[in-house]
Coordinates of C-alpha atoms in Angstrom, one line a residue:
M1 CA 249.7 127.9 105.3
I2 CA 248.6 131.2 103.8
S3 CA 250.6 133.2 106.4
A4 CA 253.7 131.2 105.4
L5 CA 253.3 132.4 101.9
I6 CA 251.8 135.9 102.1
W7 CA 254.8 137.7 103.8
P8 CA 257.4 136.3 101.4
L9 CA 255.1 137.1 98.5
L10 CA 254.5 140.7 99.6
V11 CA 258.1 141.4 100.5
G12 CA 259.4 139.9 97.2
L13 CA 256.8 141.9 95.2
L14 CA 257.9 145.1 96.9
I15 CA 261.6 144.5 96.3
S16 CA 260.8 143.5 92.7
G17 CA 259.3 146.9 92.1
L18 CA 262.4 148.6 93.6
F19 CA 264.6 146.5 91.3
E20 CA 262.9 148.0 88.3
A21 CA 264.1 151.4 89.5
L22 CA 267.7 150.1 88.9
L23 CA 267.1 149.8 85.2
S24 CA 268.9 152.3 82.9
P25 CA 267.1 153.8 81.1
R26 CA 264.5 153.7 83.9
P27 CA 260.8 152.8 83.1
R28 CA 257.9 155.0 84.1
P29 CA 256.9 154.6 87.7
F30 CA 254.1 152.1 88.3
W31 CA 251.4 154.7 88.8
Q32 CA 252.0 156.0 85.2
R33 CA 251.9 152.7 83.4
G34 CA 248.3 151.7 83.4
A35 CA 246.4 148.8 85.0
A36 CA 247.3 146.3 82.3
A37 CA 251.1 146.7 82.7
N38 CA 250.9 146.5 86.5
S39 CA 248.7 143.5 86.3
V40 CA 251.2 141.8 84.1
H41 CA 254.0 142.5 86.6
L42 CA 251.8 141.1 89.4
G43 CA 250.8 138.1 87.4
S44 CA 254.4 137.3 86.4
W45 CA 255.5 137.5 90.0
L46 CA 252.7 135.2 91.2
L47 CA 253.4 132.7 88.5
L48 CA 257.1 132.6 89.0
F49 CA 256.8 132.6 92.8
G50 CA 254.3 129.8 92.7
L51 CA 256.4 127.6 90.4
L52 CA 259.5 128.1 92.6
V53 CA 257.6 127.4 95.8
L54 CA 256.3 124.2 94.2
L55 CA 259.8 123.2 93.2
L56 CA 261.7 124.3 96.3
Q57 CA 259.0 124.0 99.0
R58 CA 260.6 127.0 100.8
P59 CA 258.9 130.4 100.2
W60 CA 261.7 132.6 101.4
F61 CA 264.1 130.6 99.3
A62 CA 261.7 131.0 96.3
V63 CA 261.7 134.8 96.9
M64 CA 265.4 134.9 96.8
V65 CA 265.6 133.0 93.6
C66 CA 262.9 135.1 92.0
L67 CA 264.7 138.3 92.9
S68 CA 268.1 136.9 91.8
L69 CA 266.7 136.0 88.4
Q70 CA 265.2 139.5 88.0
L71 CA 268.4 141.1 89.1
V72 CA 270.3 139.1 86.5
V73 CA 267.9 140.4 83.8
V74 CA 268.2 144.0 85.2
Q75 CA 272.0 143.9 85.2
S76 CA 272.0 142.3 81.7
S77 CA 269.7 145.0 80.4
N78 CA 271.8 147.7 81.9
A79 CA 275.0 146.2 80.4
K80 CA 273.2 145.9 77.0
S81 CA 272.0 149.5 77.2
H82 CA 275.4 150.8 78.1
T83 CA 277.1 149.0 75.2
L84 CA 274.4 148.6 72.5
N85 CA 272.0 151.4 73.2
E86 CA 269.2 148.9 73.6
P87 CA 267.6 147.3 76.7
F88 CA 266.9 143.6 77.3
I89 CA 264.1 142.1 75.2
C90 CA 262.6 138.6 75.2
H91 CA 264.8 137.6 72.3
D92 CA 267.8 138.0 74.6
F93 CA 266.9 135.1 76.8
E94 CA 268.5 132.6 74.4
Y95 CA 271.8 134.5 74.8
F96 CA 272.1 133.2 78.3
W97 CA 272.7 129.8 76.8
D98 CA 275.1 131.4 74.3
A99 CA 276.9 133.0 77.2
I100 CA 277.6 129.5 78.6
L101 CA 278.8 128.3 75.2
H102 CA 280.7 131.5 74.2
P103 CA 281.5 133.2 77.5
R104 CA 284.2 135.5 76.0
L105 CA 281.6 137.2 73.9
Y106 CA 279.1 138.0 76.7
V107 CA 280.4 137.7 80.3
P108 CA 283.0 140.5 80.1
F109 CA 280.2 143.0 79.3
F110 CA 278.1 141.7 82.2
G111 CA 281.2 142.0 84.5
V112 CA 283.6 139.1 85.2
G113 CA 283.8 140.1 88.9
L114 CA 280.1 140.5 89.2
A115 CA 279.5 137.1 87.5
I116 CA 281.9 135.4 89.9
A117 CA 280.5 137.1 93.0
A118 CA 276.9 136.4 92.0
S119 CA 277.7 132.7 91.3
S120 CA 279.5 132.4 94.7
A121 CA 276.6 134.1 96.5
A122 CA 274.1 131.8 94.9
V123 CA 276.0 128.7 96.1
V124 CA 276.1 130.1 99.7
A125 CA 272.4 131.1 99.6
I126 CA 271.3 127.7 98.3
G127 CA 273.1 125.9 101.0
G128 CA 271.9 128.4 103.7
F129 CA 268.2 128.3 102.8
F130 CA 268.1 124.5 102.6
Y131 CA 269.7 124.4 106.0
W132 CA 267.7 127.0 107.9
E133 CA 264.3 127.1 106.1
G134 CA 262.1 124.1 106.6
S135 CA 260.0 122.4 103.9
L136 CA 256.3 123.4 103.8
V137 CA 255.5 119.8 102.8
T138 CA 256.9 118.7 106.2
S139 CA 255.3 121.5 108.3
E140 CA 252.0 121.9 106.5
G141 CA 251.3 118.6 104.7
A142 CA 251.5 117.6 101.1
N143 CA 247.9 118.3 100.2
R144 CA 247.7 121.8 101.7
F145 CA 251.1 122.6 100.2
L146 CA 250.1 121.5 96.7
T147 CA 246.7 123.3 96.9
N148 CA 248.2 126.7 97.8
A149 CA 251.2 126.4 95.4
L150 CA 249.0 125.4 92.5
G151 CA 246.5 128.2 93.5
L152 CA 249.3 130.8 93.2
I153 CA 250.3 129.4 89.8
A154 CA 246.7 129.4 88.6
L155 CA 246.0 133.0 89.8
G156 CA 249.2 134.3 88.2
S157 CA 248.4 132.5 84.9
L158 CA 244.8 133.9 84.9
L159 CA 246.0 137.4 85.6
L160 CA 248.5 137.2 82.8
A161 CA 246.0 135.7 80.3
V162 CA 243.6 138.6 81.0
S163 CA 246.1 141.4 81.2
V164 CA 248.6 140.7 78.4
R165 CA 246.0 141.1 75.7
R166 CA 245.1 144.5 77.1
L167 CA 248.6 145.9 77.0
P168 CA 249.1 148.9 74.7
A169 CA 250.6 148.1 71.3
I170 CA 254.4 148.0 71.1
V171 CA 256.2 150.2 68.7
L172 CA 259.3 147.9 68.2
Q173 CA 261.5 150.6 69.7
P174 CA 262.9 148.7 72.8
I175 CA 263.8 151.8 74.8
D176 CA 260.4 153.4 74.3
D177 CA 258.5 150.1 74.9
M178 CA 260.5 149.4 78.1
H179 CA 259.9 153.0 79.3
R180 CA 256.1 152.8 78.8
L181 CA 255.4 149.3 80.0
G182 CA 258.2 148.3 82.4
L183 CA 260.3 145.2 82.4
F184 CA 257.8 142.4 82.8
A185 CA 255.1 143.8 80.5
S186 CA 257.6 144.7 77.8
L187 CA 259.1 141.2 77.9
W188 CA 255.6 139.6 77.6
S189 CA 254.6 142.0 74.8
Y190 CA 257.6 141.2 72.7
G191 CA 257.3 137.4 73.5
V192 CA 253.6 137.3 72.5
A193 CA 254.3 139.4 69.4
L194 CA 257.1 137.1 68.4
M195 CA 254.9 134.0 68.6
R196 CA 252.2 135.6 66.5
A197 CA 254.4 137.4 63.9
P198 CA 254.1 136.2 60.3
V199 CA 257.2 135.1 58.5
P200 CA 258.2 137.4 55.6
T201 CA 257.4 135.8 52.2
P202 CA 260.0 135.1 49.6
E203 CA 258.3 137.7 47.3
Q204 CA 259.3 140.4 49.8
S205 CA 262.9 139.9 48.9
P206 CA 264.0 141.8 45.8
F207 CA 266.1 138.7 44.9
H208 CA 262.9 136.8 44.3
A209 CA 262.4 138.9 41.1
L210 CA 266.1 139.2 40.4
T211 CA 266.8 135.5 40.3
P212 CA 265.2 135.0 36.8
V213 CA 267.2 138.0 35.6
A214 CA 270.4 136.3 36.9
S215 CA 269.4 132.9 35.3
A216 CA 268.9 134.6 31.9
H217 CA 272.6 135.8 32.0
Q218 CA 274.0 132.4 32.6
G219 CA 276.5 131.5 29.9
K220 CA 275.8 134.7 27.9
Q221 CA 278.6 136.9 29.0
P222 CA 281.7 136.6 31.2
L223 CA 280.8 137.4 34.8
P224 CA 283.2 138.8 37.3
N225 CA 284.3 137.3 40.6
V226 CA 282.6 139.0 43.5
V227 CA 283.9 139.3 47.0
L228 CA 281.6 141.0 49.6
V229 CA 283.3 141.7 52.9
Q230 CA 281.3 142.4 56.0
S231 CA 284.1 143.9 58.1
E232 CA 283.6 143.5 61.9
S233 CA 282.9 146.9 63.6
F234 CA 284.4 148.7 60.6
F235 CA 283.8 152.5 60.5
D236 CA 285.9 155.5 59.8
P237 CA 286.8 157.1 63.2
R238 CA 288.7 160.1 61.8
P239 CA 285.8 162.4 61.3
W240 CA 284.5 161.5 64.7
C241 CA 287.8 161.8 66.6
E242 CA 290.4 164.2 65.5
E243 CA 293.1 162.5 67.6
V244 CA 293.1 159.5 65.2
D245 CA 295.9 159.6 62.7
A246 CA 294.8 160.9 59.3
S247 CA 296.6 158.1 57.4
L248 CA 295.2 155.2 59.4
L249 CA 293.0 153.9 56.6
H250 CA 295.4 154.5 53.7
H251 CA 294.1 151.6 51.5
F252 CA 290.5 152.4 52.3
D253 CA 291.0 156.0 51.2
I254 CA 292.6 154.9 47.9
T255 CA 289.9 152.3 47.2
R256 CA 287.0 154.7 48.0
A257 CA 288.5 157.3 45.7
N258 CA 288.2 154.8 42.8
A259 CA 285.1 153.1 43.9
T260 CA 282.1 152.9 41.5
L261 CA 279.7 153.3 44.4
H262 CA 280.4 154.4 48.0
G263 CA 279.0 156.4 50.9
A264 CA 277.3 155.9 54.3
L265 CA 275.4 152.8 55.1
N266 CA 272.4 153.0 57.5
V267 CA 272.8 149.8 59.5
P268 CA 270.1 148.4 61.9
A269 CA 272.6 147.6 64.6
W270 CA 274.9 149.3 67.1
G271 CA 277.9 147.7 68.6
A272 CA 276.7 144.1 68.1
N273 CA 273.8 142.1 66.6
T274 CA 275.7 141.6 63.4
V275 CA 273.1 139.4 61.8
R276 CA 270.6 142.3 61.6
T277 CA 272.9 144.0 59.1
E278 CA 274.0 140.7 57.5
C279 CA 270.5 139.6 56.9
A280 CA 269.5 143.0 55.4
V281 CA 272.4 143.0 53.0
L282 CA 272.0 139.4 51.9
T283 CA 268.2 139.2 51.6
G284 CA 267.4 142.8 50.6
I285 CA 264.5 142.8 53.1
A286 CA 264.3 145.9 55.2
P287 CA 264.1 145.4 59.0
D288 CA 260.6 146.9 59.1
H289 CA 259.3 144.0 57.0
W290 CA 260.6 141.5 59.5
G291 CA 258.5 143.1 62.3
I292 CA 259.3 141.7 65.7
R293 CA 261.6 139.1 64.0
Q294 CA 264.0 141.9 63.0
F295 CA 265.9 141.6 66.3
N296 CA 267.2 138.1 65.4
P297 CA 266.1 137.3 61.8
Y298 CA 268.5 134.3 61.6
R299 CA 266.3 132.4 64.0
T300 CA 263.6 132.6 61.4
L301 CA 265.9 132.0 58.4
A302 CA 267.2 128.8 60.1
R303 CA 263.7 127.3 59.4
H304 CA 262.5 129.3 56.4
P305 CA 264.6 129.6 53.2
M306 CA 264.6 133.1 51.6
P307 CA 265.9 134.4 48.3
S308 CA 269.2 136.2 48.7
L309 CA 272.1 137.7 46.8
A310 CA 273.9 134.4 47.0
S311 CA 271.0 132.4 45.6
A312 CA 270.5 134.9 42.8
L313 CA 274.2 134.7 41.8
K314 CA 274.1 130.9 42.1
A315 CA 271.3 130.9 39.5
A316 CA 273.6 132.7 37.2
G317 CA 276.2 129.9 37.5
Y318 CA 278.3 131.3 40.4
R319 CA 280.0 129.1 42.9
T320 CA 279.0 130.6 46.3
V321 CA 281.1 130.5 49.4
C322 CA 280.8 132.0 52.8
V323 CA 283.8 132.5 55.0
H324 CA 283.4 133.2 58.7
P325 CA 286.4 132.4 61.0
Y326 CA 284.2 131.5 64.0
L327 CA 282.0 128.6 65.1
A328 CA 279.5 127.8 62.4
S329 CA 276.7 127.2 64.9
F330 CA 276.8 130.7 66.3
Y331 CA 273.6 132.5 65.3
F332 CA 272.5 129.3 63.6
R333 CA 274.7 130.2 60.7
H334 CA 275.3 126.5 60.0
K335 CA 271.6 126.2 59.1
V336 CA 271.1 129.7 57.7
I337 CA 274.0 130.0 55.3
P338 CA 272.9 126.9 53.2
Q339 CA 269.3 128.2 53.3
L340 CA 270.5 131.4 51.7
G341 CA 272.0 129.6 48.7
F342 CA 275.7 129.2 49.6
D343 CA 277.4 126.0 48.3
H344 CA 280.1 126.0 51.0
F345 CA 280.6 127.4 54.5
I346 CA 284.2 127.8 55.6
D347 CA 284.2 128.3 59.4
I348 CA 286.8 128.4 62.2
N349 CA 287.8 124.8 61.5
A350 CA 289.6 125.9 58.3
F351 CA 292.0 128.1 60.3
Q352 CA 294.9 127.5 62.7
S353 CA 295.6 129.0 66.1
S354 CA 298.6 130.7 64.5
D355 CA 296.1 132.7 62.4
K356 CA 294.9 134.6 65.4
N357 CA 295.7 138.3 66.0
G358 CA 294.4 139.1 69.5
Q359 CA 291.3 137.2 70.5
Y360 CA 290.2 136.1 67.0
V361 CA 291.4 134.9 63.6
S362 CA 293.1 137.8 61.9
D363 CA 291.8 139.7 58.9
Q364 CA 295.1 139.0 57.1
A365 CA 294.5 135.2 57.5
V366 CA 291.0 135.6 56.1
A367 CA 292.4 137.6 53.2
R368 CA 294.8 134.7 52.4
K369 CA 291.9 132.3 52.4
I370 CA 290.0 134.6 49.9
G371 CA 293.2 134.6 47.7
R372 CA 293.3 130.8 47.7
L373 CA 289.7 130.6 46.7
L374 CA 290.2 133.0 43.8
E375 CA 293.2 131.0 42.6
D376 CA 291.0 127.8 42.5
D377 CA 289.6 128.4 39.0
D378 CA 286.9 125.9 38.0
N379 CA 285.6 127.9 35.0
R380 CA 282.8 129.3 37.1
P381 CA 282.6 132.8 38.5
L382 CA 283.0 132.9 42.3
F383 CA 281.0 134.8 44.9
V384 CA 282.6 135.0 48.4
F385 CA 280.8 136.5 51.3
V386 CA 283.1 137.2 54.2
I387 CA 282.2 137.8 57.8
T388 CA 285.4 138.9 59.6
M389 CA 286.0 138.6 63.4
E390 CA 289.3 140.3 64.3
N391 CA 287.8 143.5 65.5
H392 CA 285.1 141.9 67.6
G393 CA 284.9 142.9 71.2
P394 CA 285.2 142.8 74.1
L395 CA 288.1 145.1 73.4
H396 CA 288.9 145.7 77.1
L397 CA 290.3 142.1 77.3
E398 CA 293.3 143.3 75.3
A399 CA 296.0 145.7 76.3
P400 CA 296.9 148.6 74.0
N401 CA 300.3 148.5 72.4
Q402 CA 302.4 151.6 72.9
A403 CA 304.5 150.8 69.8
T404 CA 301.5 151.2 67.5
L405 CA 300.3 154.6 68.9
A406 CA 302.4 156.5 66.4
D407 CA 300.3 155.1 63.6
T408 CA 296.9 155.3 65.4
L409 CA 296.8 157.9 68.1
P410 CA 300.1 159.9 67.6
G411 CA 299.4 162.6 70.2
A412 CA 298.1 160.3 72.9
P413 CA 299.9 160.3 76.3
W414 CA 301.2 157.1 77.8
P415 CA 299.9 155.5 79.9
L416 CA 296.6 156.0 78.1
P417 CA 293.7 157.6 79.9
D418 CA 290.7 155.3 80.3
H419 CA 288.7 156.7 77.4
L420 CA 291.5 155.9 74.9
R421 CA 292.4 152.4 76.1
D422 CA 289.7 150.4 74.2
L423 CA 289.9 152.9 71.3
A424 CA 293.7 152.2 70.9
V425 CA 293.0 148.5 70.8
Y426 CA 290.3 149.0 68.2
L427 CA 292.5 151.1 66.0
Q428 CA 295.3 148.5 66.1
H429 CA 292.9 146.0 64.6
L430 CA 291.2 148.5 62.3
S431 CA 294.6 149.1 60.6
E432 CA 294.7 145.3 60.0
S433 CA 291.4 145.5 58.3
D434 CA 292.8 148.2 56.0
K435 CA 295.7 145.8 55.1
M436 CA 293.2 143.1 54.4
L437 CA 291.4 145.4 52.0
A438 CA 294.6 145.8 50.0
S439 CA 295.3 142.1 50.0
V440 CA 291.8 141.2 48.7
K441 CA 292.1 143.9 45.9
N442 CA 295.5 142.4 44.9
S443 CA 293.9 138.9 44.7
L444 CA 291.1 140.2 42.6
N445 CA 293.5 142.0 40.3
T446 CA 295.6 138.9 39.7
A447 CA 292.7 136.5 39.1
K448 CA 291.9 135.4 35.6
R449 CA 288.4 137.0 35.7
P450 CA 287.6 140.6 36.3
G451 CA 286.5 141.2 39.9
L452 CA 284.1 143.2 42.1
L453 CA 284.8 144.0 45.7
G454 CA 282.0 145.1 48.1
W455 CA 283.1 146.3 51.5
Y456 CA 281.0 147.6 54.5
G457 CA 280.9 147.6 58.3
D458 CA 278.2 145.8 60.1
H459 CA 278.0 148.4 63.0
V460 CA 280.1 150.8 64.9
P461 CA 282.4 149.3 67.7
I462 CA 281.6 149.1 71.4
L463 CA 283.5 152.0 72.9
P464 CA 281.3 153.4 75.6
E465 CA 284.1 155.3 77.4
A466 CA 285.3 156.9 74.2
Y467 CA 281.8 157.8 73.1
A468 CA 281.1 159.4 76.5
H469 CA 284.3 161.5 76.1
F470 CA 284.0 162.5 72.4
T471 CA 280.2 162.1 71.9
P472 CA 278.9 159.1 70.0
P473 CA 279.1 158.7 66.2
D474 CA 275.9 158.7 64.2
G475 CA 275.9 154.9 63.9
R476 CA 276.3 154.7 60.1
T477 CA 279.2 152.7 58.6
P478 CA 281.0 153.2 55.3
Y479 CA 280.4 151.0 52.3
M480 CA 281.9 150.9 48.8
V481 CA 281.9 148.8 45.6
W482 CA 285.2 148.7 43.7
S483 CA 285.9 147.0 40.4
T484 CA 289.1 145.8 38.6
E485 CA 287.5 146.9 35.4
S486 CA 286.8 150.5 34.3
W487 CA 283.7 149.4 32.3
V488 CA 281.6 149.0 35.5
T489 CA 279.7 152.2 36.2
A490 CA 277.7 153.3 39.2
G491 CA 274.0 152.6 39.2
V492 CA 273.1 156.3 39.3
G493 CA 274.8 157.3 36.1
A494 CA 278.4 157.8 35.0
A495 CA 278.3 161.5 35.5
N496 CA 277.8 161.0 39.3
A497 CA 279.8 157.8 39.5
Y498 CA 282.2 158.9 42.2
E499 CA 279.8 161.0 44.3
P500 CA 279.0 159.5 47.7
F501 CA 275.5 158.0 48.1
E502 CA 273.7 157.0 51.2
L503 CA 272.2 153.5 51.3
A504 CA 270.1 151.4 53.7
A505 CA 271.7 148.1 54.4
N506 CA 269.0 146.2 52.6
E507 CA 269.8 148.2 49.4
L508 CA 273.5 147.3 49.2
G509 CA 273.1 143.7 48.0
V510 CA 270.8 144.9 45.1
Q511 CA 273.3 147.6 44.1
L512 CA 276.0 145.0 44.0
F513 CA 273.8 142.8 41.9
K514 CA 273.3 145.6 39.5
Q515 CA 277.1 146.2 39.3
V516 CA 277.4 142.5 38.2
F517 CA 274.7 142.4 35.6
G518 CA 274.5 145.9 34.4
H519 CA 272.1 148.8 35.0
D520 CA 269.6 148.1 32.2
I521 CA 267.5 146.0 34.6
S522 CA 263.9 147.1 34.5
S523 CA 263.0 149.3 37.4
D524 CA 259.7 147.3 37.7
V525 CA 261.7 144.2 38.6
I526 CA 263.3 145.9 41.6
K527 CA 260.6 148.5 42.3
V528 CA 260.8 147.8 46.0
E529 CA 264.4 149.1 45.9
P530 CA 264.8 152.8 45.4
E531 CA 267.9 154.3 43.8
P532 CA 270.4 155.5 46.3
Q533 CA 270.1 159.1 47.4
E534 CA 273.0 161.5 47.1
Q535 CA 274.5 162.5 50.4
E536 CA 275.0 166.1 51.4

């Protein structure tokens, strides 16, 4: 019985080590990782192999399944590193289920052809192993089989229990942690840290202290309507790529020139993971304060309410609405948005198929929805938080339009070279975001109340071929706060009102709050939030 297990186990363990060399960026070799990390790798393999042997009764089949699962994680990590500058972490396992529910958002980055080939190979392999490899229960007997399989599981579990606690501390930089510890040890370290991590307290949000300030203003003065737009993958590509037409973001340029506050926003995401930026803006809590939970804070917020910009404005008498033209359940927003103090959540069900531009609901359709909300005057000020979708990838599923190149990439040849194809698609949609900006401003100008518009990008887009050709941007996105009324002044003094100021994402919501209620708010109330620093 032992001989029937030992060779599959050793061969699989050897190939498992070779598979780690396929990771990009590549971890340290085993001899440089330390005993604890290597013991975690061995213990993980023993545990997984033992469980699959117990389930399948065929050791070579179990090895094939183990290696296939590891290869899926390796390929997923490489795809994520290529597009998002971040390797696979334990939080990402839940995205496998999301990939089934929302394949368009995930499978194209993994590789459609690879996914089909892997699925087909799995079907053939399953049939082949069941046909050619006999069951150990039949050949060795049930008692011996159970004893050895459970022994492998127990040995792997014991090795993990001893080794995981001896791993070096993680630094919450996934690339560095993966490099130091390897795949298995980094996954275990992040998983254990996530289970032990404390939940941020409501007092850590600056809106915990600002909510009484907002309540004190209720009914005392006319308050403006507020629209805050989180524009999908919005950034200004013109400083990064000189081939982009200089007038691409015409309305953005005009608005920024008259904005009361604007500049670069340091966002905690690259290419995706929108909720990291979204959470920072709405709660005012810096990613560092979330600890290991920073990589998907909405999983925590789905169970734990937190003060936010929305709840603070609601305390001042605002009607609070969130508009997101996608499935409400994605990222648990159907649970999180009410927890953050929104009265209504308008999702994909409020839009028609004719509202689409490309793969998703257009920014223009979202702008029309905002306009109708602003027309519905119920004597309360309105706060609308908007999460757009039009510019969401995968961009390579769309074909560039030659007719639009004159307005986006006027000097580009046709057919486009590979590094410009996704960029051209992105710029087509980015121009629609610019038109949305103009529409929302017009709606705010024609409303009965004065209005404030906040606008920012959640992260830069996924354009790996363009970044490889032109060099990557720095990852920051633009933000601005614009007002229909000239009496609103920037939070750093009227003399510098139109100078650009750099903000962290968790500072933007507080700055918008100060625009609404004035800048005589005691610094002690928001002492956790520094004033924005002037950009060079």
